Amino acid sequence: MGYRNLQDCIADLERRGELIRIEQELDPRLEIGAVQRRVYRAGGPALLFTRPRGSRFPMLGNLFGTLERTRWLFRDALRGVETLVRAKIDPRELLKSPSALLRAPLAARYLLPRRVRKAPILAHRTGLEQLPQLVSWPRDGGAFITLPQVYSEDPAAPGWRHSNLGMYRVQISGNDYGPAEAGMHYQIHRGIAIHHRRALEAGQPLRVNVFVGGPPALSVAAVMPLPEGMPEIAFAGLLGGRRIDLTSAANGLPMPAEADFCLTGWLDPAVLKKEGPFGDHLGYYSLGHEFPVFRVETVHHRPDAIWPFTTVGRPPQEDTSFGAFIHELTGELIPEVLPGVHAVHAVDAAGVHPLLLAVGSERYTPYAEPGRPQELLTQANAILGQGQLSLAKYLLIANAGDNPPELQRIDDFLRFMLERVDWRRDLHFQTRTTIDTLDYSGRGLNRGSKLVVAAVGKPLRRLAAVLPENLRLPDGFSDPTLPLPGVLAVRAPAWGAPPHGNDPVLDQFCRRQEKLGMDEGIALVVLVDDPQFVARSLDDWLWTVFTRSDPAVDIDGLGADTLHKHWGCTGPLVIDARLKAHHAPPLEELPEVEKKVDELGGPGGPLHGII
């Protein structure tokens, strides 16, 4: 049986030695987040901050800080979830016909929430200003709820069966927000958007509840990529191994009886306000933009309420464990949802959505050796049309029949692709489309391009392991290095144009190909600000190249040509991965805050031996 509430979970972790209490007073502004990030990097325990400055509510961080701990939290229910997956039982069908639950595996009975009148969450009320004011990064626009569970219902079909529970960040102070206002930042391709649109079309506000805390299964369910029509509140019961008890909040919507907090209110249909900046999971600040205003009427909380939080930043962070755990739960479903696709892997080090790796099947002409990508392109289009996979910016897809490496072996997979790709044929662009809201490499908010790279067949080249002897760079370009086999990194002049302007550097490099002297062992060139940085590790290379480039704008190549509107090149592909004037600033730690964290790890400190 899973945890009834967060308090039971904390007690269990403490008995197991997986949680420590930090009794020193620490500031939720910058200090507490810095501690959590440092302990995460050390693979350390969950952290209960008992004295956050300015608030009477303890704060819980790093709950999901390791994949092993995350698995352990749900140990009692995982077998039931796996049974449903392997039996190919669609929980949506069970919810349509509850009598079918009697014939389903035992775990399925936890899908149905239960209504209760008496509940801990009804005990007390407070205001936004009394909540912990977590500020994770120096340029953040204010305090944010970083593990919110945002609940809404379809205005045309009220009730939990047509609900959405999503993790959309909520700004509770700063900017131009009043004392009972918060910013509701939801990105594209989020379920709440459907409910919000229907409310706006009906000329009415959208009622919203924001849960914080409660059974850990609620937080995971809020980020699960569930199929449309599957309510997350039901999946939370399945994952948590017990039915979710619901009671009524002040605004009439349900809230979990065992939640720690619930902010109730509605989205104002007439007002947008600036939300952000916010240090986000790509490793940069998402900038301030106009987003809906959440009018907070009531803040419910239980008597022993604890405020769970996380901080995000350049991967890996605590949300990396979320992603890995979700992949374990859903990976087996990929061939069912996407016929012919064997596996998909969103690369965490590249910021998740910027880079997607996949393995598909070439089955169109089984009587012949694949001579060019065919069905792979159909499968790539299917991937880019599926849920949050549609936010991918770069998609690299290989043929299972060619025996590619496992997708988690990223360097080996990249080598496999670069050995086989034909740049004249295998590049497929979408030039004006939507990309991740948090990605500022494109032409504006939610605007950018995508690139599919599909490769089949035997190797076409042997990748260089050392710099070519005859390499000659044009004036202004320097410090060549090989961060990966067949990949050349070159220092290029700093970006010198206005935001989204026409900087000639990429064109200058590619049009001077007679001076380069590169042999066929160089398949890819990346123009960067610091070649030594990208050569330092695979993660540094992935993060730089895929978060700082917009495929349609920042890709060129040697011997480039367009034939029948298809662009390709005969020589190496070139990606401009410099920082540009329209990019968001990268996140940086404050030395004085890091020094304080160091002190907590010193002799006699609560983190001694951990960090």
Coordinates of C-alpha atoms in Angstrom, one line a residue:
M1 CA 0.0 0.0 0.0
G2 CA 1.4 3.4 -1.0
Y3 CA 1.7 6.6 1.1
R4 CA -1.4 8.3 2.3
N5 CA 0.3 11.6 2.5
L6 CA 3.7 13.4 2.5
Q7 CA 4.1 13.1 6.2
D8 CA 4.0 9.3 6.1
C9 CA 6.6 9.4 3.2
I10 CA 8.9 11.7 5.2
A11 CA 8.8 9.4 8.3
D12 CA 9.6 6.4 6.2
L13 CA 12.5 8.1 4.5
E14 CA 13.9 9.2 7.8
R15 CA 13.7 5.7 9.3
R16 CA 15.6 4.5 6.2
G17 CA 18.3 7.2 6.5
E18 CA 17.2 8.8 3.2
L19 CA 16.3 12.2 4.7
I20 CA 18.1 14.7 6.9
R21 CA 16.7 17.7 8.8
I22 CA 18.5 21.0 8.4
E23 CA 17.7 23.0 11.6
Q24 CA 19.7 26.2 10.8
E25 CA 17.6 29.1 9.5
L26 CA 18.2 29.5 5.8
D27 CA 16.7 31.9 3.3
P28 CA 14.3 30.5 0.6
R29 CA 15.7 33.3 -1.5
L30 CA 18.7 31.7 -3.2
E31 CA 20.2 29.8 -0.2
I32 CA 17.8 26.8 0.1
G33 CA 17.7 26.2 -3.6
A34 CA 21.5 26.2 -3.8
V35 CA 21.7 23.7 -1.0
Q36 CA 19.2 21.4 -2.8
R37 CA 21.1 21.5 -6.1
R38 CA 24.4 20.8 -4.4
V39 CA 23.0 17.8 -2.5
Y40 CA 21.4 16.5 -5.7
R41 CA 24.8 16.6 -7.5
A42 CA 26.3 14.6 -4.7
G43 CA 23.6 12.0 -4.9
G44 CA 22.5 12.9 -1.4
P45 CA 19.3 12.4 0.7
A46 CA 16.0 14.2 0.8
L47 CA 16.2 17.5 2.8
L48 CA 13.7 18.9 5.3
F49 CA 14.4 22.5 6.0
T50 CA 12.7 23.2 9.4
R51 CA 13.4 26.9 9.6
P52 CA 13.0 28.7 6.3
R53 CA 13.3 32.4 6.8
G54 CA 10.0 34.3 6.6
S55 CA 7.7 31.3 6.8
R56 CA 6.4 28.9 9.4
F57 CA 6.1 26.0 7.0
P58 CA 9.0 23.5 6.7
M59 CA 10.3 22.9 3.1
L60 CA 11.1 19.5 1.6
G61 CA 13.7 19.3 -1.2
N62 CA 15.4 16.6 -3.2
L63 CA 12.6 14.1 -2.6
F64 CA 13.1 12.6 -6.1
G65 CA 16.9 13.3 -6.0
T66 CA 18.0 9.9 -7.1
L67 CA 16.3 7.4 -9.5
E68 CA 16.8 4.7 -6.9
R69 CA 14.9 6.7 -4.2
T70 CA 12.1 7.5 -6.7
R71 CA 11.7 3.8 -7.5
W72 CA 11.6 3.0 -3.8
L73 CA 8.9 5.5 -3.1
F74 CA 6.6 3.7 -5.5
R75 CA 7.9 0.1 -4.8
D76 CA 4.5 -1.2 -3.7
A77 CA 2.6 -0.1 -6.8
L78 CA 5.1 -0.5 -9.6
R79 CA 4.2 -4.2 -10.2
G80 CA 0.6 -3.3 -10.6
V81 CA 1.4 -0.6 -13.1
E82 CA 3.7 -2.9 -15.0
T83 CA 1.0 -5.6 -15.1
L84 CA -1.4 -3.2 -16.8
V85 CA 1.2 -2.1 -19.3
R86 CA 2.2 -5.6 -20.2
A87 CA -1.4 -6.8 -20.5
K88 CA -2.0 -3.8 -22.8
I89 CA -4.9 -2.7 -20.7
D90 CA -6.0 0.9 -21.4
P91 CA -7.0 2.5 -18.1
R92 CA -9.2 4.8 -20.0
E93 CA -11.5 1.9 -21.0
L94 CA -11.7 0.8 -17.3
L95 CA -12.8 4.3 -16.3
K96 CA -15.6 4.2 -18.9
S97 CA -16.9 1.0 -17.6
P98 CA -16.1 0.7 -13.8
S99 CA -17.6 -2.9 -13.8
A100 CA -14.6 -3.8 -16.0
L101 CA -12.4 -3.1 -12.9
L102 CA -13.6 -6.4 -11.4
R103 CA -12.0 -8.3 -14.3
A104 CA -8.8 -6.2 -14.4
P105 CA -5.7 -6.7 -12.3
L106 CA -6.1 -5.9 -8.6
A107 CA -4.2 -2.6 -8.9
A108 CA -6.8 -1.1 -11.2
R109 CA -9.2 -0.6 -8.4
Y110 CA -7.0 2.4 -7.3
L111 CA -7.9 4.3 -10.4
L112 CA -11.2 5.6 -9.0
P113 CA -10.9 8.6 -6.6
R114 CA -13.1 8.6 -3.6
R115 CA -15.1 11.6 -2.2
V116 CA -14.8 12.4 1.5
R117 CA -16.2 15.2 3.6
K118 CA -13.7 15.3 6.4
A119 CA -10.1 16.0 5.4
P120 CA -6.9 17.4 6.8
I121 CA -6.6 19.9 4.0
L122 CA -9.8 21.7 5.3
A123 CA -8.2 22.4 8.7
H124 CA -6.6 25.9 8.0
R125 CA -6.4 28.8 5.6
T126 CA -3.6 31.3 5.0
G127 CA -2.4 33.8 2.4
L128 CA 0.1 33.8 -0.4
E129 CA 2.5 36.0 1.6
Q130 CA 2.7 33.3 4.3
L131 CA 4.0 30.6 2.0
P132 CA 7.7 29.9 1.5
Q133 CA 9.0 32.4 -1.0
L134 CA 11.4 30.3 -3.0
V135 CA 13.7 32.2 -5.4
S136 CA 16.0 29.8 -7.1
W137 CA 18.3 32.0 -9.2
P138 CA 19.5 35.6 -8.9
R139 CA 17.6 37.1 -11.8
D140 CA 14.3 35.3 -11.1
G141 CA 11.3 37.7 -11.2
G142 CA 10.0 36.6 -7.8
A143 CA 9.1 33.6 -5.8
F144 CA 7.7 30.5 -7.5
I145 CA 5.9 27.3 -6.7
T146 CA 8.2 24.7 -8.4
L147 CA 6.3 21.5 -7.7
P148 CA 2.7 22.7 -8.3
Q149 CA -0.1 20.3 -9.3
V150 CA -2.5 22.5 -11.3
Y151 CA -6.0 21.1 -11.5
S152 CA -8.6 22.2 -14.0
E153 CA -11.8 20.7 -15.5
D154 CA -13.4 20.9 -18.9
P155 CA -16.1 23.7 -18.5
A156 CA -18.3 21.7 -21.0
A157 CA -18.0 18.5 -19.0
P158 CA -17.3 19.2 -15.3
G159 CA -15.9 16.5 -13.1
W160 CA -12.6 14.7 -12.4
R161 CA -13.2 12.3 -15.4
H162 CA -12.5 15.3 -17.7
S163 CA -9.9 16.9 -15.6
N164 CA -6.3 17.8 -16.2
L165 CA -3.5 17.8 -13.6
G166 CA -0.3 19.4 -14.9
M167 CA 2.9 20.9 -13.5
Y168 CA 2.9 24.5 -14.7
R169 CA 5.0 26.9 -12.8
V170 CA 3.2 29.5 -10.6
Q171 CA 4.8 32.8 -9.7
I172 CA 3.4 34.0 -6.3
S173 CA 5.3 37.3 -5.8
G174 CA 7.2 39.9 -7.7
N175 CA 6.6 41.9 -10.9
D176 CA 3.2 43.6 -10.9
Y177 CA 1.3 40.9 -9.0
G178 CA -1.0 42.0 -6.2
P179 CA -1.3 40.2 -2.8
A180 CA -3.9 37.7 -4.1
E181 CA -2.5 37.3 -7.7
A182 CA -0.2 34.7 -9.2
G183 CA 1.2 34.1 -12.6
M184 CA 0.1 30.9 -14.4
H185 CA 2.8 29.9 -16.9
Y186 CA 1.7 27.0 -19.0
Q187 CA 3.6 26.1 -22.1
I188 CA 2.3 25.0 -25.5
H189 CA 0.9 21.5 -25.8
R190 CA -0.5 21.4 -22.2
G191 CA -3.9 20.0 -21.3
I192 CA -5.0 23.1 -19.3
A193 CA -5.0 25.1 -22.6
I194 CA -8.0 23.2 -23.9
H195 CA -10.0 23.9 -20.7
H196 CA -8.9 27.6 -20.8
R197 CA -9.9 28.1 -24.4
R198 CA -13.3 26.6 -23.8
A199 CA -13.8 28.9 -20.8
L200 CA -12.8 31.9 -22.8
E201 CA -15.2 30.9 -25.6
A202 CA -17.9 30.7 -23.1
G203 CA -17.0 34.1 -21.6
Q204 CA -16.3 32.8 -18.2
P205 CA -13.3 32.4 -15.9
L206 CA -11.6 29.0 -15.6
R207 CA -11.7 27.7 -12.1
V208 CA -8.3 26.3 -11.0
N209 CA -6.8 24.6 -8.0
V210 CA -3.1 24.4 -7.3
F211 CA -2.2 21.5 -5.0
V212 CA 1.2 21.4 -3.3
G213 CA 2.4 18.3 -1.5
G214 CA 0.2 15.3 -0.7
P215 CA 1.0 11.8 -1.8
P216 CA 4.2 11.8 -3.9
A217 CA 2.3 10.0 -6.7
L218 CA 0.4 13.3 -7.4
S219 CA 3.6 15.1 -8.3
V220 CA 4.7 12.3 -10.7
A221 CA 1.2 12.0 -12.3
A222 CA 1.2 15.8 -13.0
V223 CA 4.2 15.4 -15.3
M224 CA 3.3 12.0 -16.9
P225 CA 2.7 12.1 -20.7
L226 CA -0.6 10.3 -20.4
P227 CA -2.9 9.7 -23.4
E228 CA -5.7 12.2 -24.0
G229 CA -8.7 11.3 -22.0
M230 CA -6.8 9.7 -19.1
P231 CA -7.1 11.9 -16.0
E232 CA -3.9 12.3 -14.1
I233 CA -5.8 12.2 -10.8
A234 CA -6.8 8.6 -11.6
F235 CA -3.3 7.6 -12.6
A236 CA -2.0 9.0 -9.3
G237 CA -4.1 6.5 -7.5
L238 CA -2.7 3.7 -9.6
L239 CA 0.9 4.8 -9.1
G240 CA 0.5 5.5 -5.4
G241 CA -1.2 2.2 -4.7
R242 CA -4.2 3.6 -3.0
R243 CA -7.3 5.6 -4.1
I244 CA -7.0 9.4 -4.0
D245 CA -9.4 10.9 -1.5
L246 CA -11.0 14.1 -2.8
T247 CA -12.9 16.8 -0.9
S248 CA -14.3 20.1 -2.0
A249 CA -12.2 23.3 -2.0
A250 CA -13.6 26.8 -1.5
N251 CA -14.1 27.3 -5.2
G252 CA -16.1 24.1 -5.6
L253 CA -13.5 22.1 -7.4
P254 CA -12.1 19.0 -5.8
M255 CA -8.8 18.8 -4.0
P256 CA -6.9 15.9 -2.5
A257 CA -7.9 15.4 1.1
E258 CA -4.3 14.7 2.1
A259 CA -2.7 17.5 0.2
D260 CA -0.5 19.9 2.2
F261 CA -1.7 23.1 0.5
C262 CA -4.4 24.0 -2.1
L263 CA -4.6 27.4 -3.7
T264 CA -8.1 27.9 -5.1
G265 CA -9.3 30.5 -7.5
W266 CA -9.7 31.2 -11.2
L267 CA -7.8 32.4 -14.3
D268 CA -8.8 36.0 -15.1
P269 CA -10.3 36.0 -18.6
A270 CA -9.4 39.7 -19.2
V271 CA -6.0 40.2 -17.8
L272 CA -2.5 39.1 -18.7
K273 CA 0.6 40.1 -16.7
K274 CA 4.3 39.7 -17.0
E275 CA 5.5 36.4 -15.6
G276 CA 9.2 35.6 -15.1
P277 CA 12.2 35.7 -15.6
F278 CA 12.8 32.2 -14.2
G279 CA 15.9 30.0 -14.2
D280 CA 14.7 27.0 -16.2
H281 CA 15.6 23.4 -17.0
L282 CA 17.5 24.3 -20.2
G283 CA 20.1 26.1 -18.2
Y284 CA 19.0 29.6 -19.1
Y285 CA 16.5 32.1 -17.8
S286 CA 13.1 32.0 -19.5
L287 CA 12.4 35.7 -20.0
G288 CA 9.4 37.7 -18.8
H289 CA 6.3 37.3 -21.0
E290 CA 2.6 38.0 -20.7
F291 CA 0.7 35.0 -19.1
P292 CA -2.7 34.5 -17.5
V293 CA -3.3 35.8 -14.0
F294 CA -4.4 33.4 -11.3
R295 CA -6.8 35.1 -8.9
V296 CA -6.3 33.3 -5.6
E297 CA -9.3 33.3 -3.4
T298 CA -8.2 30.9 -0.7
V299 CA -5.1 29.0 0.4
H300 CA -6.1 25.8 2.3
H301 CA -3.5 23.9 4.3
R302 CA -3.4 20.9 6.6
P303 CA -2.2 21.3 10.3
D304 CA 1.2 19.8 9.7
A305 CA 1.7 21.2 6.2
I306 CA 5.1 20.8 4.5
W307 CA 6.1 22.7 1.4
P308 CA 7.8 20.5 -1.2
F309 CA 10.0 22.2 -3.8
T310 CA 12.6 21.6 -6.4
T311 CA 15.0 23.8 -8.3
V312 CA 15.8 23.4 -11.9
G313 CA 18.7 24.5 -14.0
R314 CA 21.1 23.1 -16.5
P315 CA 20.7 19.3 -16.6
P316 CA 21.1 17.1 -14.7
Q317 CA 18.9 18.3 -11.9
E318 CA 16.2 16.6 -9.8
D319 CA 13.8 16.6 -12.7
T320 CA 16.2 14.3 -14.5
S321 CA 15.1 11.6 -12.0
F322 CA 11.5 12.4 -12.9
G323 CA 12.3 11.9 -16.6
A324 CA 14.2 8.7 -16.1
F325 CA 11.5 7.2 -13.9
I326 CA 8.7 8.2 -16.4
H327 CA 10.7 6.6 -19.2
E328 CA 10.9 3.4 -17.2
L329 CA 7.1 3.5 -16.8
T330 CA 6.2 4.4 -20.4
G331 CA 9.1 3.1 -22.6
E332 CA 7.4 -0.2 -23.3
L333 CA 4.4 1.6 -24.7
I334 CA 6.3 3.4 -27.5
P335 CA 5.8 0.6 -30.1
E336 CA 2.1 0.5 -29.3
V337 CA 1.6 4.2 -29.6
L338 CA 4.0 4.6 -32.6
P339 CA 4.0 1.5 -34.8
G340 CA 7.4 0.7 -36.2
V341 CA 9.2 2.8 -33.6
H342 CA 11.3 0.7 -31.3
A343 CA 12.6 3.3 -28.9
V344 CA 12.7 7.1 -28.3
H345 CA 15.1 8.9 -26.0
A346 CA 14.9 12.6 -25.0
V347 CA 18.4 13.7 -24.2
D348 CA 18.4 15.3 -20.8
A349 CA 21.9 16.8 -21.1
A350 CA 20.6 18.8 -24.2
G351 CA 17.7 20.2 -22.3
V352 CA 15.2 17.3 -23.1
H353 CA 13.2 18.8 -26.0
P354 CA 16.1 20.2 -28.1
L355 CA 17.3 16.7 -29.0
L356 CA 15.5 13.5 -29.5
L357 CA 17.0 10.2 -30.5
A358 CA 15.0 7.3 -32.0
V359 CA 15.2 3.9 -33.6
G360 CA 12.6 2.9 -36.2
S361 CA 12.1 0.2 -38.8
E362 CA 12.5 0.2 -42.6
R363 CA 9.8 -2.2 -43.7
Y364 CA 8.5 -0.7 -46.9
T365 CA 10.7 -2.9 -49.2
P366 CA 11.7 -6.0 -47.1
Y367 CA 12.9 -7.7 -50.3
A368 CA 15.7 -5.1 -50.8
E369 CA 18.5 -3.6 -48.8
P370 CA 17.5 -0.1 -47.6
G371 CA 19.2 2.4 -49.9
R372 CA 17.6 5.5 -48.5
P373 CA 15.4 6.4 -45.6
Q374 CA 11.7 5.7 -46.4
E375 CA 9.5 4.5 -43.5
L376 CA 11.9 6.2 -41.1
L377 CA 10.5 9.5 -42.4
T378 CA 7.0 8.4 -41.8
Q379 CA 7.8 7.3 -38.3
A380 CA 9.7 10.6 -37.7
N381 CA 6.5 12.5 -38.6
A382 CA 4.5 10.3 -36.3
I383 CA 7.0 11.0 -33.4
L384 CA 6.8 14.8 -34.0
G385 CA 3.0 14.5 -33.9
Q386 CA 2.8 12.7 -30.6
G387 CA 2.2 14.7 -27.4
Q388 CA 5.2 16.4 -25.9
L389 CA 7.5 14.6 -28.3
S390 CA 6.2 17.2 -30.8
L391 CA 8.3 19.8 -29.1
A392 CA 11.6 18.1 -30.3
K393 CA 13.8 20.5 -32.2
Y394 CA 16.4 17.9 -33.5
L395 CA 15.3 14.3 -34.2
L396 CA 17.9 11.8 -35.1
I397 CA 16.4 8.5 -36.2
A398 CA 18.2 5.2 -37.1
N399 CA 17.1 2.0 -38.6
A400 CA 16.8 -1.0 -36.3
G401 CA 17.9 -3.3 -39.1
D402 CA 21.3 -1.7 -39.0
N403 CA 21.8 -2.6 -35.4
P404 CA 22.3 0.8 -33.9
P405 CA 23.6 1.2 -30.3
E406 CA 21.2 1.6 -27.4
L407 CA 19.9 5.2 -27.3
Q408 CA 21.2 5.8 -23.8
R409 CA 24.8 5.3 -25.2
I410 CA 24.6 8.8 -26.7
D411 CA 28.1 9.1 -27.9
D412 CA 28.0 5.7 -29.7
F413 CA 24.7 6.6 -31.3
L414 CA 26.0 9.9 -32.6
R415 CA 29.0 8.1 -34.0
F416 CA 26.7 5.6 -35.7
M417 CA 24.6 8.3 -37.3
L418 CA 27.6 10.4 -38.4
E419 CA 29.2 7.4 -40.1
R420 CA 26.0 6.8 -42.2
V421 CA 24.3 10.1 -42.8
D422 CA 24.3 11.5 -46.3
W423 CA 24.0 15.3 -45.9
R424 CA 22.8 15.6 -49.5
R425 CA 19.7 13.5 -48.8
D426 CA 19.1 12.9 -45.1
L427 CA 18.2 16.4 -43.8
H428 CA 14.5 17.2 -43.5
F429 CA 13.6 20.6 -42.2
Q430 CA 10.4 22.1 -40.8
T431 CA 11.2 25.8 -41.2
R432 CA 8.4 27.7 -39.5
T433 CA 6.8 25.8 -36.7
T434 CA 6.5 25.6 -32.9
I435 CA 9.2 24.7 -30.5
D436 CA 9.5 24.5 -26.7
T437 CA 8.3 27.7 -24.9
L438 CA 11.6 27.7 -22.9
D439 CA 13.8 27.5 -26.0
Y440 CA 15.1 30.9 -27.1
S441 CA 17.1 29.8 -30.0
G442 CA 14.3 30.4 -32.5
R443 CA 12.6 33.4 -34.0
G444 CA 10.5 34.2 -30.9
L445 CA 8.4 32.7 -28.2
N446 CA 7.2 29.3 -29.3
R447 CA 8.6 30.0 -32.8
G448 CA 11.4 28.2 -34.5
S449 CA 12.3 25.2 -36.7
K450 CA 12.9 21.5 -36.6
L451 CA 15.3 19.1 -38.3
V452 CA 14.9 15.4 -38.8
V453 CA 18.1 13.5 -39.6
A454 CA 17.4 9.9 -40.8
A455 CA 20.2 7.5 -41.7
V456 CA 20.2 3.9 -43.0
G457 CA 22.6 1.4 -44.5
K458 CA 26.3 0.8 -44.2
P459 CA 28.9 3.4 -43.1
L460 CA 29.8 6.0 -45.7
R461 CA 32.9 7.4 -43.9
R462 CA 35.4 6.6 -41.2
L463 CA 35.3 9.4 -38.7
A464 CA 38.5 11.3 -37.9
A465 CA 40.0 10.7 -34.4
V466 CA 42.7 13.4 -34.9
L467 CA 42.7 16.9 -36.5
P468 CA 43.3 16.8 -40.3
E469 CA 46.9 17.6 -41.2
N470 CA 45.9 20.1 -43.9
L471 CA 43.3 21.9 -41.9
R472 CA 43.3 25.7 -42.7
L473 CA 40.7 27.9 -41.1
P474 CA 39.6 31.3 -42.5
D475 CA 40.7 34.5 -40.8
G476 CA 38.9 35.1 -37.5
F477 CA 38.4 31.4 -36.8
S478 CA 40.7 29.5 -34.4
D479 CA 41.3 26.8 -31.8
P480 CA 40.1 23.7 -33.7
T481 CA 39.5 20.7 -31.5
L482 CA 37.7 17.3 -31.9
P483 CA 35.2 16.9 -29.0
L484 CA 33.9 13.7 -30.7
P485 CA 35.1 11.5 -33.5
G486 CA 34.3 13.2 -36.8
V487 CA 33.2 16.4 -35.1
L488 CA 35.2 19.6 -35.3
A489 CA 34.7 22.5 -32.9
V490 CA 36.0 25.9 -34.0
R491 CA 36.1 29.2 -32.2
A492 CA 34.2 31.7 -34.2
P493 CA 33.9 35.5 -33.9
A494 CA 31.4 36.6 -31.3
W495 CA 27.9 37.3 -32.5
G496 CA 27.8 40.9 -33.7
A497 CA 24.3 41.5 -35.0
P498 CA 21.1 42.7 -33.3
P499 CA 18.7 40.0 -32.0
H500 CA 17.5 37.8 -34.9
G501 CA 19.7 39.9 -37.2
N502 CA 21.9 38.8 -40.1
D503 CA 25.3 37.8 -38.7
P504 CA 27.6 36.8 -41.7
V505 CA 29.9 34.5 -39.7
L506 CA 28.3 31.2 -40.6
D507 CA 28.1 32.1 -44.3
Q508 CA 31.7 33.4 -44.3
F509 CA 33.0 30.1 -42.9
C510 CA 31.1 27.9 -45.3
R511 CA 31.8 29.9 -48.5
R512 CA 35.6 29.7 -47.8
Q513 CA 35.8 26.0 -48.1
E514 CA 38.9 26.0 -50.3
K515 CA 40.9 27.1 -47.3
L516 CA 39.6 24.4 -44.9
G517 CA 41.5 21.3 -46.1
M518 CA 39.1 18.9 -44.3
D519 CA 39.0 15.3 -45.4
E520 CA 35.9 13.1 -45.4
G521 CA 36.6 12.0 -41.8
I522 CA 35.1 15.3 -40.6
A523 CA 31.3 14.9 -40.8
L524 CA 30.2 17.9 -38.6
V525 CA 31.6 21.3 -37.7
V526 CA 30.2 23.3 -34.8
L527 CA 31.1 27.0 -34.5
V528 CA 31.2 27.9 -30.8
D529 CA 32.4 30.6 -28.5
D530 CA 34.7 28.3 -26.5
P531 CA 35.9 25.0 -28.1
Q532 CA 37.7 23.9 -25.0
F533 CA 34.4 24.1 -23.1
V534 CA 32.5 21.9 -25.5
A535 CA 35.5 19.4 -25.7
R536 CA 35.5 19.1 -21.9
S537 CA 32.6 16.5 -21.8
L538 CA 29.9 15.1 -23.9
D539 CA 27.3 16.9 -21.8
D540 CA 29.0 20.2 -22.4
W541 CA 28.9 19.6 -26.1
L542 CA 25.3 18.4 -26.2
W543 CA 24.1 21.4 -24.1
T544 CA 26.0 24.0 -26.2
V545 CA 25.1 22.7 -29.6
F546 CA 21.5 21.9 -29.2
T547 CA 20.3 24.7 -26.9
R548 CA 22.1 27.5 -29.0
S549 CA 21.0 26.7 -32.5
D550 CA 17.8 27.0 -34.6
P551 CA 18.1 24.4 -37.4
A552 CA 16.7 26.5 -40.3
V553 CA 18.7 29.5 -39.4
D554 CA 21.9 28.2 -37.8
I555 CA 22.8 25.3 -40.1
D556 CA 24.8 25.5 -43.3
G557 CA 27.4 23.3 -45.0
L558 CA 30.3 23.0 -47.3
G559 CA 29.1 22.5 -50.9
A560 CA 25.6 23.5 -50.1
D561 CA 22.9 23.3 -52.8
T562 CA 19.1 23.2 -53.1
L563 CA 17.5 20.7 -55.5
H564 CA 13.7 20.5 -55.9
K565 CA 13.4 22.6 -52.7
H566 CA 15.5 20.0 -50.8
W567 CA 18.6 21.5 -49.1
G568 CA 21.8 19.5 -48.6
C569 CA 25.5 19.7 -48.8
T570 CA 28.4 17.6 -50.1
G571 CA 30.9 18.5 -47.3
P572 CA 30.6 18.6 -43.6
L573 CA 27.4 20.0 -42.0
V574 CA 28.1 23.2 -40.1
I575 CA 26.1 24.3 -37.0
D576 CA 26.4 27.8 -35.6
A577 CA 26.2 27.2 -31.8
R578 CA 27.4 30.6 -30.6
L579 CA 25.5 32.6 -28.0
K580 CA 23.4 35.1 -29.9
A581 CA 21.9 38.4 -28.9
H582 CA 18.3 37.0 -28.8
H583 CA 19.3 34.1 -26.6
A584 CA 18.4 34.1 -22.9
P585 CA 21.3 34.5 -20.5
P586 CA 22.7 31.3 -19.0
L587 CA 22.3 30.6 -15.3
E588 CA 25.2 31.3 -12.9
E589 CA 25.7 30.5 -9.2
L590 CA 26.5 33.3 -6.8
P591 CA 29.9 32.8 -5.1
E592 CA 28.7 34.2 -1.8
V593 CA 25.8 31.7 -1.7
E594 CA 28.0 28.8 -2.7
K595 CA 30.4 29.8 0.1
K596 CA 27.5 29.5 2.6
V597 CA 26.6 26.0 1.2
D598 CA 30.3 25.0 1.6
E599 CA 30.1 26.0 5.3
L600 CA 27.1 23.7 5.8
G601 CA 29.3 20.9 4.4
G602 CA 32.2 21.6 6.8
P603 CA 33.0 19.8 10.0
G604 CA 30.0 19.9 12.4
G605 CA 27.6 21.1 9.6
P606 CA 24.5 19.2 8.7
L607 CA 25.9 18.4 5.2
H608 CA 29.3 17.2 6.4
G609 CA 30.2 14.0 4.5
I610 CA 27.4 14.6 2.0
I611 CA 28.7 17.4 -0.2

